[in-house]
Amino acid sequence: MIQLEGVSKSYKVGSEQITVLKDIDLCINQGDFMAIMGPSGSGKSTLMNIIGCLDKPSSGKYYLAEEDVSQYNDTQFAKVRNQSIGFVFQQFQLLPRLTALQNVELPMIYAGISRKERERRAQDALQKVELADRMHHLPNALSGGQKQRVAIARAIVNQPKLILADEPTGALDTKTSIAIMDIFSKLNAEGTTVVIVTHEPEIAALTKKIITVRDGEIVDSTSVEGGHSQ
Ligand SMILES: Nc1ncnc2c1ncn2[C@@H]1O[C@H](COP(=O)(O)OP(=O)(O)O)[C@@H](O)[C@H]1O
Ligand SMILES: [Mg+2]
């Protein structure tokens, strides 16, 4: 489903060129449930942003569903992002003045779906993350775990084949984190490819495959033993 070939990413900082990702080869198959681990500053978010079409490699090739998206222009890029990928972030990124339901409707507004259909699909998505009873609440009135459920509902509402989550449990306690991972496991069991970044080995152990990044390179790739293969 996803193939990175010799992907590098460099930034110019002042007169210096710093290389954040070095010649990355990575294959993600449809149905994978993968954790990306590694120390802070090792390049995990940069890698996720490239996979998520939020950023382009400085060199190398990126194939998404057999299309070389490294050649796409900004409009094509935005379209792939909106239609094929669901994003979840550590700090939830909900709009504070919109209710849970309205937040979940947002990606469908960009996709040009009618109001009635938006509402129906947003309700379904919130049902799926077991938050239907809070749909008219503002984010402020929700706990961290509930906010992350809203963010997941928003990520799945356009039915993407791929979900990317950058430290989705980073702001949550252990019990809530496990409940959130449970939702990802269920989505994966239904066929969605899920890739998460995490610092926590206990969280990574709930996936099926762990990739370790260090200094911009993939240094290890391990299948999780007895992992959540459904
Ligand atoms: N836009 C940027 N300009 C310059 N350096 C950057 C930029 N984005 C990230 N970096 C640097 O790249 C390195 C990797 O960052 P990041 O991918 O966020 O790491 P991680 O998510 O593993 O903590 C860090 O040293 C960071 O400072
Ligand atoms: Mg990061």
CSV table of C-alpha atoms and ligand atoms in Angstrom, one decimal:
chain,number,residue,atom,x,y,z
A,1,MET,CA,0.0,0.0,0.0
A,2,ILE,CA,2.9,2.3,0.9
A,3,GLN,CA,6.4,2.2,-0.3
A,4,LEU,CA,9.2,4.6,0.6
A,5,GLU,CA,12.4,4.1,-1.5
A,6,GLY,CA,15.5,5.9,-0.4
A,7,VAL,CA,13.6,8.8,1.2
A,8,SER,CA,15.7,11.5,2.7
A,9,LYS,CA,14.6,14.8,4.2
A,10,SER,CA,16.9,17.8,4.9
A,11,TYR,CA,16.3,21.2,6.2
A,12,LYS,CA,18.4,24.3,5.8
A,13,VAL,CA,18.9,26.0,9.1
A,14,GLY,CA,20.9,29.2,8.6
A,15,SER,CA,23.8,28.2,6.5
A,16,GLU,CA,23.7,24.6,7.7
A,17,GLN,CA,22.0,21.7,6.0
A,18,ILE,CA,20.6,19.2,8.5
A,19,THR,CA,19.5,15.8,7.4
A,20,VAL,CA,16.6,14.5,9.5
A,21,LEU,CA,15.7,11.3,7.5
A,22,LYS,CA,18.5,9.3,5.8
A,23,ASP,CA,17.7,7.0,2.9
A,24,ILE,CA,14.6,5.4,4.4
A,25,ASP,CA,13.2,2.3,2.8
A,26,LEU,CA,9.8,1.3,4.3
A,27,CYS,CA,6.9,-0.8,3.2
A,28,ILE,CA,3.5,-0.7,4.8
A,29,ASN,CA,1.0,-3.2,3.6
A,30,GLN,CA,-2.8,-2.9,3.6
A,31,GLY,CA,-4.0,-4.2,7.0
A,32,ASP,CA,-0.8,-3.4,8.9
A,33,PHE,CA,-0.9,-2.1,12.4
A,34,MET,CA,2.5,-0.5,13.0
A,35,ALA,CA,4.2,1.4,15.8
A,36,ILE,CA,7.1,3.8,15.1
A,37,MET,CA,9.3,4.2,18.1
A,38,GLY,CA,12.5,6.1,18.8
A,39,PRO,CA,14.0,8.9,20.9
A,40,SER,CA,12.8,12.4,20.7
A,41,GLY,CA,14.3,14.2,17.7
A,42,SER,CA,15.0,11.0,15.8
A,43,GLY,CA,12.7,11.9,12.9
A,44,LYS,CA,9.4,10.1,13.7
A,45,SER,CA,7.1,13.0,13.1
A,46,THR,CA,9.0,14.0,10.0
A,47,LEU,CA,8.5,10.4,8.7
A,48,MET,CA,4.8,10.5,9.6
A,49,ASN,CA,4.3,13.8,7.9
A,50,ILE,CA,5.9,12.4,4.7
A,51,ILE,CA,3.7,9.2,4.9
A,52,GLY,CA,0.7,11.5,5.5
A,53,CYS,CA,1.4,13.7,2.5
A,54,LEU,CA,1.8,16.7,4.8
A,55,ASP,CA,5.4,17.1,3.7
A,56,LYS,CA,7.5,16.0,0.7
A,57,PRO,CA,10.8,14.1,0.8
A,58,SER,CA,14.0,16.0,-0.3
A,59,SER,CA,14.9,13.0,-2.3
A,60,GLY,CA,13.6,9.4,-2.9
A,61,LYS,CA,10.3,8.0,-4.0
A,62,TYR,CA,7.0,7.7,-2.2
A,63,TYR,CA,4.4,5.3,-3.6
A,64,LEU,CA,0.9,5.4,-2.2
A,65,ALA,CA,-1.4,2.8,-3.7
A,66,GLU,CA,1.1,2.4,-6.5
A,67,GLU,CA,1.1,6.1,-7.4
A,68,ASP,CA,4.3,8.1,-7.1
A,69,VAL,CA,2.9,10.9,-4.9
A,70,SER,CA,6.3,12.5,-4.5
A,71,GLN,CA,5.5,14.0,-8.0
A,72,TYR,CA,2.1,15.4,-7.0
A,73,ASN,CA,1.4,19.1,-6.9
A,74,ASP,CA,-0.2,20.8,-3.9
A,75,THR,CA,-3.8,20.3,-5.0
A,76,GLN,CA,-3.3,16.6,-5.7
A,77,PHE,CA,-1.5,16.3,-2.4
A,78,ALA,CA,-4.3,17.9,-0.5
A,79,LYS,CA,-6.9,15.6,-2.2
A,80,VAL,CA,-5.0,12.4,-1.2
A,81,ARG,CA,-4.7,13.7,2.3
A,82,ASN,CA,-8.4,14.5,2.6
A,83,GLN,CA,-9.8,11.4,0.9
A,84,SER,CA,-7.3,8.6,1.8
A,85,ILE,CA,-5.8,9.4,5.2
A,86,GLY,CA,-7.1,10.0,8.7
A,87,PHE,CA,-5.0,11.9,11.1
A,88,VAL,CA,-4.9,11.8,14.9
A,89,PHE,CA,-2.6,14.0,17.0
A,90,GLN,CA,-1.4,14.0,20.6
A,91,GLN,CA,-3.1,17.3,21.4
A,92,PHE,CA,-6.4,16.3,19.6
A,93,GLN,CA,-6.6,19.4,17.5
A,94,LEU,CA,-10.3,20.0,17.9
A,95,LEU,CA,-11.8,23.3,17.1
A,96,PRO,CA,-12.9,24.7,20.5
A,97,ARG,CA,-16.1,26.5,19.4
A,98,LEU,CA,-17.5,23.5,17.5
A,99,THR,CA,-19.4,20.7,19.2
A,100,ALA,CA,-18.1,17.1,18.9
A,101,LEU,CA,-20.5,16.5,16.1
A,102,GLN,CA,-19.5,19.6,14.2
A,103,ASN,CA,-15.8,18.8,14.6
A,104,VAL,CA,-16.4,15.3,13.1
A,105,GLU,CA,-18.3,16.9,10.2
A,106,LEU,CA,-15.4,19.1,9.2
A,107,PRO,CA,-13.5,16.7,6.8
A,108,MET,CA,-16.8,16.1,5.0
A,109,ILE,CA,-17.4,19.9,4.5
A,110,TYR,CA,-14.0,20.0,2.6
A,111,ALA,CA,-15.2,16.9,0.7
A,112,GLY,CA,-18.4,18.6,-0.4
A,113,ILE,CA,-20.9,16.3,1.2
A,114,SER,CA,-24.5,17.5,1.9
A,115,ARG,CA,-25.4,18.7,5.4
A,116,LYS,CA,-27.8,15.9,6.1
A,117,GLU,CA,-25.4,13.2,4.9
A,118,ARG,CA,-22.6,14.8,7.0
A,119,GLU,CA,-24.7,14.7,10.1
A,120,ARG,CA,-25.7,11.1,9.6
A,121,ARG,CA,-22.1,10.0,9.0
A,122,ALA,CA,-20.7,12.0,11.8
A,123,GLN,CA,-23.2,10.4,14.2
A,124,ASP,CA,-22.2,7.0,12.9
A,125,ALA,CA,-18.5,7.7,13.5
A,126,LEU,CA,-19.2,9.0,17.0
A,127,GLN,CA,-21.2,5.9,17.7
A,128,LYS,CA,-18.3,3.8,16.6
A,129,VAL,CA,-16.0,5.4,19.2
A,130,GLU,CA,-18.8,5.1,21.8
A,131,LEU,CA,-19.3,8.8,22.2
A,132,ALA,CA,-22.8,9.3,20.7
A,133,ASP,CA,-24.1,10.6,24.1
A,134,ARG,CA,-21.6,13.5,24.1
A,135,MET,CA,-22.0,14.6,20.5
A,136,HIS,CA,-23.4,18.1,21.3
A,137,HIS,CA,-20.7,18.8,23.9
A,138,LEU,CA,-18.0,21.3,23.2
A,139,PRO,CA,-14.4,20.0,23.5
A,140,ASN,CA,-13.9,21.9,26.8
A,141,ALA,CA,-16.7,19.7,28.4
A,142,LEU,CA,-14.9,16.5,27.5
A,143,SER,CA,-12.1,14.5,29.1
A,144,GLY,CA,-8.8,13.9,27.3
A,145,GLY,CA,-9.9,10.4,26.3
A,146,GLN,CA,-13.2,11.7,25.1
A,147,LYS,CA,-11.5,14.4,23.0
A,148,GLN,CA,-9.3,11.8,21.5
A,149,ARG,CA,-12.4,9.7,20.6
A,150,VAL,CA,-13.8,12.7,18.8
A,151,ALA,CA,-10.5,13.1,17.0
A,152,ILE,CA,-10.6,9.5,15.9
A,153,ALA,CA,-14.2,9.8,14.8
A,154,ARG,CA,-13.1,12.8,12.7
A,155,ALA,CA,-10.2,10.8,11.3
A,156,ILE,CA,-12.5,7.9,10.2
A,157,VAL,CA,-15.5,9.8,8.9
A,158,ASN,CA,-14.3,9.8,5.3
A,159,GLN,CA,-13.6,6.1,5.6
A,160,PRO,CA,-9.8,6.3,4.9
A,161,LYS,CA,-7.8,3.2,4.3
A,162,LEU,CA,-5.0,4.6,6.3
A,163,ILE,CA,-4.9,6.2,9.8
A,164,LEU,CA,-1.8,8.0,11.0
A,165,ALA,CA,-1.6,8.9,14.7
A,166,ASP,CA,1.4,10.8,16.1
A,167,GLU,CA,1.7,10.1,19.8
A,168,PRO,CA,-2.1,9.6,20.2
A,169,THR,CA,-1.8,8.5,23.8
A,170,GLY,CA,0.9,11.0,24.8
A,171,ALA,CA,-1.4,13.1,26.8
A,172,LEU,CA,-3.5,10.3,28.3
A,173,ASP,CA,-3.2,8.1,31.4
A,174,THR,CA,-2.5,4.4,31.0
A,175,LYS,CA,-6.1,3.2,31.3
A,176,THR,CA,-7.4,5.7,28.8
A,177,SER,CA,-4.5,5.0,26.5
A,178,ILE,CA,-5.3,1.3,26.4
A,179,ALA,CA,-9.0,2.1,25.6
A,180,ILE,CA,-7.8,4.3,22.7
A,181,MET,CA,-5.5,1.6,21.5
A,182,ASP,CA,-8.5,-0.8,21.6
A,183,ILE,CA,-10.3,1.5,19.1
A,184,PHE,CA,-7.3,1.4,16.8
A,185,SER,CA,-7.2,-2.4,17.1
A,186,LYS,CA,-10.9,-2.6,16.1
A,187,LEU,CA,-10.5,-0.3,13.2
A,188,ASN,CA,-7.5,-2.4,12.1
A,189,ALA,CA,-9.5,-5.6,12.5
A,190,GLU,CA,-12.0,-4.1,10.1
A,191,GLY,CA,-9.2,-3.7,7.5
A,192,THR,CA,-7.9,-0.1,8.1
A,193,THR,CA,-4.1,0.2,8.1
A,194,VAL,CA,-3.0,2.0,11.3
A,195,VAL,CA,0.4,3.6,11.9
A,196,ILE,CA,1.1,5.2,15.3
A,197,VAL,CA,4.1,7.0,16.7
A,198,THR,CA,4.7,6.3,20.4
A,199,HIS,CA,7.4,6.6,23.1
A,200,GLU,CA,5.8,3.9,25.2
A,201,PRO,CA,6.8,0.2,24.8
A,202,GLU,CA,3.6,-0.9,26.4
A,203,ILE,CA,1.6,0.9,23.8
A,204,ALA,CA,3.8,-0.3,20.9
A,205,ALA,CA,3.3,-3.8,22.2
A,206,LEU,CA,-0.4,-3.5,21.4
A,207,THR,CA,0.3,-3.2,17.7
A,208,LYS,CA,1.5,-5.9,15.3
A,209,LYS,CA,4.8,-4.5,14.1
A,210,ILE,CA,7.4,-2.1,15.6
A,211,ILE,CA,9.8,0.0,13.7
A,212,THR,CA,12.6,1.8,15.5
A,213,VAL,CA,14.0,5.1,14.2
A,214,ARG,CA,17.3,6.5,15.4
A,215,ASP,CA,19.0,9.6,14.0
A,216,GLY,CA,16.8,9.5,10.9
A,217,GLU,CA,17.4,5.9,10.1
A,218,ILE,CA,15.3,2.7,10.6
A,219,VAL,CA,17.5,0.6,12.9
A,220,ASP,CA,15.0,-2.2,13.7
A,221,SER,CA,11.8,-3.8,12.6
A,222,THR,CA,10.1,-6.4,14.7
A,223,SER,CA,6.9,-8.3,14.6
A,224,VAL,CA,5.0,-8.2,17.9
A,225,GLU,CA,4.9,-11.7,19.3
A,226,GLY,CA,1.4,-12.9,19.9
A,227,GLY,CA,0.4,-9.4,18.7
A,228,HIS,CA,-3.0,-8.3,17.8
A,229,SER,CA,-3.3,-10.4,14.7
A,230,GLN,CA,-7.0,-10.7,14.1
B,1,LIG,N1,11.0,22.4,9.8
B,1,LIG,C1,12.1,22.0,10.3
B,1,LIG,N2,13.2,22.8,10.2
B,1,LIG,C2,14.4,22.4,10.8
B,1,LIG,N3,14.6,21.3,11.5
B,1,LIG,C3,13.5,20.5,11.7
B,1,LIG,C4,12.2,20.8,11.1
B,1,LIG,N4,11.3,19.9,11.5
B,1,LIG,C5,12.0,19.0,12.3
B,1,LIG,N5,13.3,19.4,12.4
B,1,LIG,C6,14.4,18.7,13.1
B,1,LIG,O1,14.4,17.3,12.7
B,1,LIG,C7,14.6,16.5,13.8
B,1,LIG,C8,13.6,15.4,13.9
B,1,LIG,O2,12.3,16.0,14.3
B,1,LIG,P1,11.0,15.2,14.5
B,1,LIG,O3,10.7,14.4,13.2
B,1,LIG,O4,10.0,16.1,15.0
B,1,LIG,O5,11.4,14.1,15.6
B,1,LIG,P2,10.5,13.2,16.6
B,1,LIG,O6,9.1,13.3,16.2
B,1,LIG,O7,11.2,11.9,16.5
B,1,LIG,O8,10.7,13.8,18.0
B,1,LIG,C9,14.8,17.3,15.0
B,1,LIG,O9,16.1,17.5,15.3
B,1,LIG,C10,14.1,18.6,14.6
B,1,LIG,O10,14.6,19.7,15.3
B,2,MG,MG,7.4,13.9,17.1
